[in-house]
Short mmCIF file of N, CA, C and O in Angstrom, two decimals:
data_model
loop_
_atom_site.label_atom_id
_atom_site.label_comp_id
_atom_site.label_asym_id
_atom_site.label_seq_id
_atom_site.Cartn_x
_atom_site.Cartn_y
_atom_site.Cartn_z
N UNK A 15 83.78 99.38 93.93
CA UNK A 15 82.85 99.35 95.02
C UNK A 15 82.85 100.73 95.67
O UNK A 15 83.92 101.34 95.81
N UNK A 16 81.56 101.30 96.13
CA UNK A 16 81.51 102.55 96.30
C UNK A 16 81.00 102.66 97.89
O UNK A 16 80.20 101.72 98.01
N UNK A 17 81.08 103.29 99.02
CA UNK A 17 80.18 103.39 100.30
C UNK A 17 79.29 104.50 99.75
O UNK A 17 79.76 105.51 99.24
N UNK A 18 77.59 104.20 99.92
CA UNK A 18 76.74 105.45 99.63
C UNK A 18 75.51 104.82 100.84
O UNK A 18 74.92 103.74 100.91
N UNK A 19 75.47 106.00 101.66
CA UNK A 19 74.34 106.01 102.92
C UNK A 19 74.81 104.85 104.18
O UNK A 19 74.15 104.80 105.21
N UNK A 20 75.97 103.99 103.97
CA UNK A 20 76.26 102.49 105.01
C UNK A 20 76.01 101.63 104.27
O UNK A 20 76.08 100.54 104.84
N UNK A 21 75.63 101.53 102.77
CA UNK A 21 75.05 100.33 102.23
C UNK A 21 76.44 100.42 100.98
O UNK A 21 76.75 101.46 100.39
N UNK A 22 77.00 99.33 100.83
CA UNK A 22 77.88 98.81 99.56
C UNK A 22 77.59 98.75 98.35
O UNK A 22 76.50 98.20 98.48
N UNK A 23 77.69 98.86 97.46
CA UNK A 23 77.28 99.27 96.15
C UNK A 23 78.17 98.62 94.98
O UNK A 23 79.16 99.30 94.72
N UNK A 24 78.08 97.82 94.47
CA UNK A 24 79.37 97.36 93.41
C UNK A 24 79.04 97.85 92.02
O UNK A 24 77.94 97.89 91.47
N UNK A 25 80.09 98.17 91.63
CA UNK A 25 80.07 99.05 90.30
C UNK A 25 79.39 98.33 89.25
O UNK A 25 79.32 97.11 89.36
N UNK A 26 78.86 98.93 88.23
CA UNK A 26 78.36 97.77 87.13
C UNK A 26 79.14 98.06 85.87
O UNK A 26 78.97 97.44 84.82
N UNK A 27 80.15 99.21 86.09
CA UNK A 27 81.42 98.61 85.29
C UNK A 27 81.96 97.88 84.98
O UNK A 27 82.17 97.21 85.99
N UNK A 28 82.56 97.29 83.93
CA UNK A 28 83.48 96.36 83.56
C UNK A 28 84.84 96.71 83.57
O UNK A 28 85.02 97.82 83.06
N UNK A 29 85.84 96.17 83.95
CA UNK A 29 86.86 96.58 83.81
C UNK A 29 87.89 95.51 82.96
O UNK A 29 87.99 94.28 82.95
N UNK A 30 88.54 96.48 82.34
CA UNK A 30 89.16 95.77 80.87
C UNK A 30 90.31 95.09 81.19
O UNK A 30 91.31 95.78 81.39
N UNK A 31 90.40 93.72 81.31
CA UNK A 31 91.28 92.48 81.21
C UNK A 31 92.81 93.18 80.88
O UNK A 31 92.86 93.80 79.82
N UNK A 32 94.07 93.12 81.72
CA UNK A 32 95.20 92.90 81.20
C UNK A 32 96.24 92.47 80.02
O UNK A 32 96.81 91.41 80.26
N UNK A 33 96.58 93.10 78.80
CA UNK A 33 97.16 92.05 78.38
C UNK A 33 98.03 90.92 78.79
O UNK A 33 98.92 91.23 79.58
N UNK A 34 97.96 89.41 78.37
CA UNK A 34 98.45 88.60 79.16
C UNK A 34 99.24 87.84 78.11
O UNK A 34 99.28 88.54 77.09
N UNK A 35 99.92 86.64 77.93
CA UNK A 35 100.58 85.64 77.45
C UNK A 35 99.17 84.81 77.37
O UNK A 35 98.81 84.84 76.19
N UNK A 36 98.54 84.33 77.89
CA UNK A 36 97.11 83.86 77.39
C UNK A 36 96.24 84.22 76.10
O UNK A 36 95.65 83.43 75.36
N UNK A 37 96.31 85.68 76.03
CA UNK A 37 95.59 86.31 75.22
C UNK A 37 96.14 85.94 73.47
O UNK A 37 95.55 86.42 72.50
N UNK A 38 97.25 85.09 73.36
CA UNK A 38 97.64 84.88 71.97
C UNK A 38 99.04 85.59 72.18
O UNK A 38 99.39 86.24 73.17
N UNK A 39 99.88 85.26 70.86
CA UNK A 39 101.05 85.69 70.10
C UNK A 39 101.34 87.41 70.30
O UNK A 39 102.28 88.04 70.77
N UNK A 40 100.05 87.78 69.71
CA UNK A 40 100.44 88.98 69.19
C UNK A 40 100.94 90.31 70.80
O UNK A 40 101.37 91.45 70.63
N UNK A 41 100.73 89.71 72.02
CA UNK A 41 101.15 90.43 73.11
C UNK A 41 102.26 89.31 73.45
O UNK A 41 102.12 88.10 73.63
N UNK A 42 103.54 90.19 73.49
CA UNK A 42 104.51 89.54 74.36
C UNK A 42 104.46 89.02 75.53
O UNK A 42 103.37 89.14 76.10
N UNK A 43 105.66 88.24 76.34
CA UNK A 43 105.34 87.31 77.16
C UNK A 43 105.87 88.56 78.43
O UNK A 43 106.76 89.41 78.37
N UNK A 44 105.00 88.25 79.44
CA UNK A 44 105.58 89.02 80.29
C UNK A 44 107.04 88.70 80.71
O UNK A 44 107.55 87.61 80.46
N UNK A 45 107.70 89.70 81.36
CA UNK A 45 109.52 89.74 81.45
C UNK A 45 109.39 89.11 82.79
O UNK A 45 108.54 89.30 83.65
N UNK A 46 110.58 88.18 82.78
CA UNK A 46 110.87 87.93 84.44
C UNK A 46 110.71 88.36 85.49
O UNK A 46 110.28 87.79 86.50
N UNK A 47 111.11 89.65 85.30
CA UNK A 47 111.23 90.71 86.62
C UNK A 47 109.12 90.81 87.20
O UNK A 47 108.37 90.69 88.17
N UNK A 48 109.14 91.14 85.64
CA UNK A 48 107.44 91.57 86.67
C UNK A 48 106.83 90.36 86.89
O UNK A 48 105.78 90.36 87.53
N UNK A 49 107.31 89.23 86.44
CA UNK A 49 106.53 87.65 86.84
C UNK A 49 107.31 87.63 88.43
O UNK A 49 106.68 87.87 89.46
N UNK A 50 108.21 87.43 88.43
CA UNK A 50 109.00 87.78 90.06
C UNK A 50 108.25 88.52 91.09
O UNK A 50 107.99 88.05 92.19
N UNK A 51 107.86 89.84 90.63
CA UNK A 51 107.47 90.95 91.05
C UNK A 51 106.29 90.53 91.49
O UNK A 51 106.16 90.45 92.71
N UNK A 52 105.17 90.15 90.61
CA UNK A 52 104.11 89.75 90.52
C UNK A 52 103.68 88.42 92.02
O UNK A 52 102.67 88.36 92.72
N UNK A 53 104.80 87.63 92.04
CA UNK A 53 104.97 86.47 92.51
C UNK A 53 104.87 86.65 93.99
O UNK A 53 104.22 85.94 94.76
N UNK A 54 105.63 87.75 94.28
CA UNK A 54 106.51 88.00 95.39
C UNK A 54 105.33 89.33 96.01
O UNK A 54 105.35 89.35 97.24
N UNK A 55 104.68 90.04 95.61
CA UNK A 55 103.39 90.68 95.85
C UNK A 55 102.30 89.68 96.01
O UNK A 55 101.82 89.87 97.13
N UNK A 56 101.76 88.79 95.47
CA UNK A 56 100.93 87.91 96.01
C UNK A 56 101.09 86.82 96.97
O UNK A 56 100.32 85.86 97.08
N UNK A 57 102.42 87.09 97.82
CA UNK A 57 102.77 85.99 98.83
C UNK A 57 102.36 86.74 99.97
O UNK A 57 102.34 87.97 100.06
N UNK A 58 101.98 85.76 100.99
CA UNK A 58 101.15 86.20 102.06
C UNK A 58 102.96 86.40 103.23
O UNK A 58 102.92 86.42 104.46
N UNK A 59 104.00 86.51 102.58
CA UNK A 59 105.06 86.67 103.78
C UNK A 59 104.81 88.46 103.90
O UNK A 59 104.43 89.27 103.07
N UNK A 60 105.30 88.62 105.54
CA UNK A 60 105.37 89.72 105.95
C UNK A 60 106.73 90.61 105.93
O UNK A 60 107.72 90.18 105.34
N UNK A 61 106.74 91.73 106.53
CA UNK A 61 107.61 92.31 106.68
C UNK A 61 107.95 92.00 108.08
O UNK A 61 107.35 92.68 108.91
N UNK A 62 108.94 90.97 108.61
CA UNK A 62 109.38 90.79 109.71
C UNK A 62 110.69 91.56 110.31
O UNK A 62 110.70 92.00 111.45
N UNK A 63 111.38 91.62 109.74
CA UNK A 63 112.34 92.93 110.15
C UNK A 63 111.67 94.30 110.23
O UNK A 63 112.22 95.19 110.88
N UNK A 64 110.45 94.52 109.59
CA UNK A 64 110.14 95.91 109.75
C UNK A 64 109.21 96.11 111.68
O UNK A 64 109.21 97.05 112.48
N UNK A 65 108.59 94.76 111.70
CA UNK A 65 107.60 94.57 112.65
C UNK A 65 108.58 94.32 114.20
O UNK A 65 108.30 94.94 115.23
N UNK A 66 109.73 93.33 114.12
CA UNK A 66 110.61 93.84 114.77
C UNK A 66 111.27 94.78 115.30
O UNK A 66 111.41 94.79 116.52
N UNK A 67 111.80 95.75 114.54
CA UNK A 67 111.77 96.96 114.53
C UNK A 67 110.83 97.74 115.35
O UNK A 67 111.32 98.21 116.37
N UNK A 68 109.55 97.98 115.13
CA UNK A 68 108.46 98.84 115.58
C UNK A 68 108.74 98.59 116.65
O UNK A 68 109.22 99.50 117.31
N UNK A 69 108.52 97.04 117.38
CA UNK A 69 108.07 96.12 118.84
C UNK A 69 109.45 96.55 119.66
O UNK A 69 109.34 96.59 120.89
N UNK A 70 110.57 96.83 119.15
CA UNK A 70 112.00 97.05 120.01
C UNK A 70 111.62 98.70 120.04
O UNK A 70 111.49 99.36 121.07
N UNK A 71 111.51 99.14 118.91
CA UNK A 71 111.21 100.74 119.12
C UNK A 71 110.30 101.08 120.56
O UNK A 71 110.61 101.50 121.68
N UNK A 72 108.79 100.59 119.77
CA UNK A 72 108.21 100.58 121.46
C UNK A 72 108.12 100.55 122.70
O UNK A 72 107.50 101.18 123.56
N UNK A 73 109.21 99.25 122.63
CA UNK A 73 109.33 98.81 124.10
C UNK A 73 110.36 99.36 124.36
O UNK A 73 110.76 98.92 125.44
N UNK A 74 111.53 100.65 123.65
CA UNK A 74 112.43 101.53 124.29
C UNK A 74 111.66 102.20 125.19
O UNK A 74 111.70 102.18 126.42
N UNK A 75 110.90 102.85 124.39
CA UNK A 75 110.62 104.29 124.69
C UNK A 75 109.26 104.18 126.01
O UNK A 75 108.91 105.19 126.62
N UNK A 76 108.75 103.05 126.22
CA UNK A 76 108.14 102.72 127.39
C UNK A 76 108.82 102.28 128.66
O UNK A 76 108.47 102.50 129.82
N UNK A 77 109.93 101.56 128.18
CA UNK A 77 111.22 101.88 129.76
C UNK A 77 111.82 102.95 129.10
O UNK A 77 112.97 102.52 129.06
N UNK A 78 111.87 104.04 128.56
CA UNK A 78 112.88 105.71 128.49
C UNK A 78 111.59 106.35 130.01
O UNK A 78 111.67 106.57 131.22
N UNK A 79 110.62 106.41 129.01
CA UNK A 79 109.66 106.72 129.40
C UNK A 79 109.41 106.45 131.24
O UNK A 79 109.30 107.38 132.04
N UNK A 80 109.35 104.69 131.66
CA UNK A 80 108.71 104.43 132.99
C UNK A 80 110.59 104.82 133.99
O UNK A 80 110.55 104.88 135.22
N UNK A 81 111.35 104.93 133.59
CA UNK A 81 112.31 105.16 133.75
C UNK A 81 112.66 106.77 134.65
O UNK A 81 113.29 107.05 135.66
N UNK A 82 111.97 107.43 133.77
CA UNK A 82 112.39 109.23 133.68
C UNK A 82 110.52 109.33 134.50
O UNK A 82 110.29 110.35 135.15
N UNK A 83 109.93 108.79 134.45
CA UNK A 83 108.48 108.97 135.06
C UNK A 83 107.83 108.13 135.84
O UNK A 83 106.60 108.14 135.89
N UNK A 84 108.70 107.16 136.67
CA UNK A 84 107.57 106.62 137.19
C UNK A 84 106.83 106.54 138.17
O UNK A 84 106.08 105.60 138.45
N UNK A 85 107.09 107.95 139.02
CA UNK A 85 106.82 108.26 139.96
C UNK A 85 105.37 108.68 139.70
O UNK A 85 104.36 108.37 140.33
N UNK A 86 105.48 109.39 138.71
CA UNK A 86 104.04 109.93 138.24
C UNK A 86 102.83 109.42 137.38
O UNK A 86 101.69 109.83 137.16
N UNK A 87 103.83 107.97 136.85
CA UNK A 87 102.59 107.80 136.15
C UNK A 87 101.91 106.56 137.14
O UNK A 87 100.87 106.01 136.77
N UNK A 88 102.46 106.24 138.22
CA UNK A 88 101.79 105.39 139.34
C UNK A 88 101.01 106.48 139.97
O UNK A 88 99.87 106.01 140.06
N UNK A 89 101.00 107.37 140.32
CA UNK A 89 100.35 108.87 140.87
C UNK A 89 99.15 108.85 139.83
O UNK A 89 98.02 108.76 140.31
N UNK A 90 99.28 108.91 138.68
CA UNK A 90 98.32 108.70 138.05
C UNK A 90 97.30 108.05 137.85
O UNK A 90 96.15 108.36 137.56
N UNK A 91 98.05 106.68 138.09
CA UNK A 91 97.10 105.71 137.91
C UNK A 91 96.22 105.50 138.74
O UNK A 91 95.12 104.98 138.54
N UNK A 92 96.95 106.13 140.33
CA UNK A 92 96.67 105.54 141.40
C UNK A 92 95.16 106.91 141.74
O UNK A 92 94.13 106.81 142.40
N UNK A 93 95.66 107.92 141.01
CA UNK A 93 94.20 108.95 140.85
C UNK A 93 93.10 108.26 139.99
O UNK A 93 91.94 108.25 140.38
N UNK A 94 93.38 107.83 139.10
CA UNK A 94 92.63 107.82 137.90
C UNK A 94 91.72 106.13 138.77
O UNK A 94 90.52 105.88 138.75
N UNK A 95 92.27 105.72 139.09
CA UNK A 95 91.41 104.46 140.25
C UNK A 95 90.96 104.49 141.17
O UNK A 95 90.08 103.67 141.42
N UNK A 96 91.41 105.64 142.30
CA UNK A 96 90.87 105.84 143.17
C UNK A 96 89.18 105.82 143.09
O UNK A 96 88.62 105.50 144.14
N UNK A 97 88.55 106.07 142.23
CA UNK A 97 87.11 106.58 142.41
C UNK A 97 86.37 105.57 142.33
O UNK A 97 85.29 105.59 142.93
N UNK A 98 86.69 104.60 141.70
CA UNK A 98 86.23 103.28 141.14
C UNK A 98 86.73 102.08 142.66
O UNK A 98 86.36 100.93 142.89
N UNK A 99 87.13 102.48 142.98
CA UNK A 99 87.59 101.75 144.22
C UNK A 99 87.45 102.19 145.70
O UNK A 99 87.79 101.51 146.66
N UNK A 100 86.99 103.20 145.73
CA UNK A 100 86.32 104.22 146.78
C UNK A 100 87.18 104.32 147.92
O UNK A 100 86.94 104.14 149.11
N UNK A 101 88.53 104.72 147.16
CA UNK A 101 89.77 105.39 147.59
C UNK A 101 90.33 104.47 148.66
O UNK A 101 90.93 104.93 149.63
N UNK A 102 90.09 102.92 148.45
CA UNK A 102 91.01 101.78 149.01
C UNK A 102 92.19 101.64 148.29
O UNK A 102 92.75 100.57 148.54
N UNK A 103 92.72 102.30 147.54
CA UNK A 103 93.86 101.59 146.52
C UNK A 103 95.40 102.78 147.51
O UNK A 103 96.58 102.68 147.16
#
């Protein structure tokens, strides 16, 4: 599938079938590992230790962060609203 001008385009290529264990005798059977492999790539589980990770990372560095700054980034905010609020805040 190609993007050309905003409009989608699907190829009118064919693309050539895998050898498989279907296909007859004469191709071996696929090996465990890549049937495993295979198995374990088409499961809809996530990476939950990795996503964990990120969400604790984040939420350090936003209390490091409101911690070491928060004098200023209420100063900030409290500029960045003022105008919209016609300097009641």
């Amino acid at each position: 599938m190609t993007v050309h001008r905003s409009r989608l385009h699907r190829s009118t290529r064919r693309r050539r079938a895998l050898p498989g264990p279907e296909l007859g005798p004469q191709f071996p059977k696929r090996s465990s590992l890549t049937r495993r492999l295979r198995v374990r790539l088409a499961s809809e589980q996530g990476d939950v230790p990795g996503w964990v990770l990120i969400t604790l990372m984040t939420a350090g560095i936003v209390v490091a962060l409101w911690a070491v700054a928060s004098d200023q980034i209420v100063q900030i905010f409290q500029n960045a609203m003022a105008p919209f609020l016609n300097g009641s805040l």
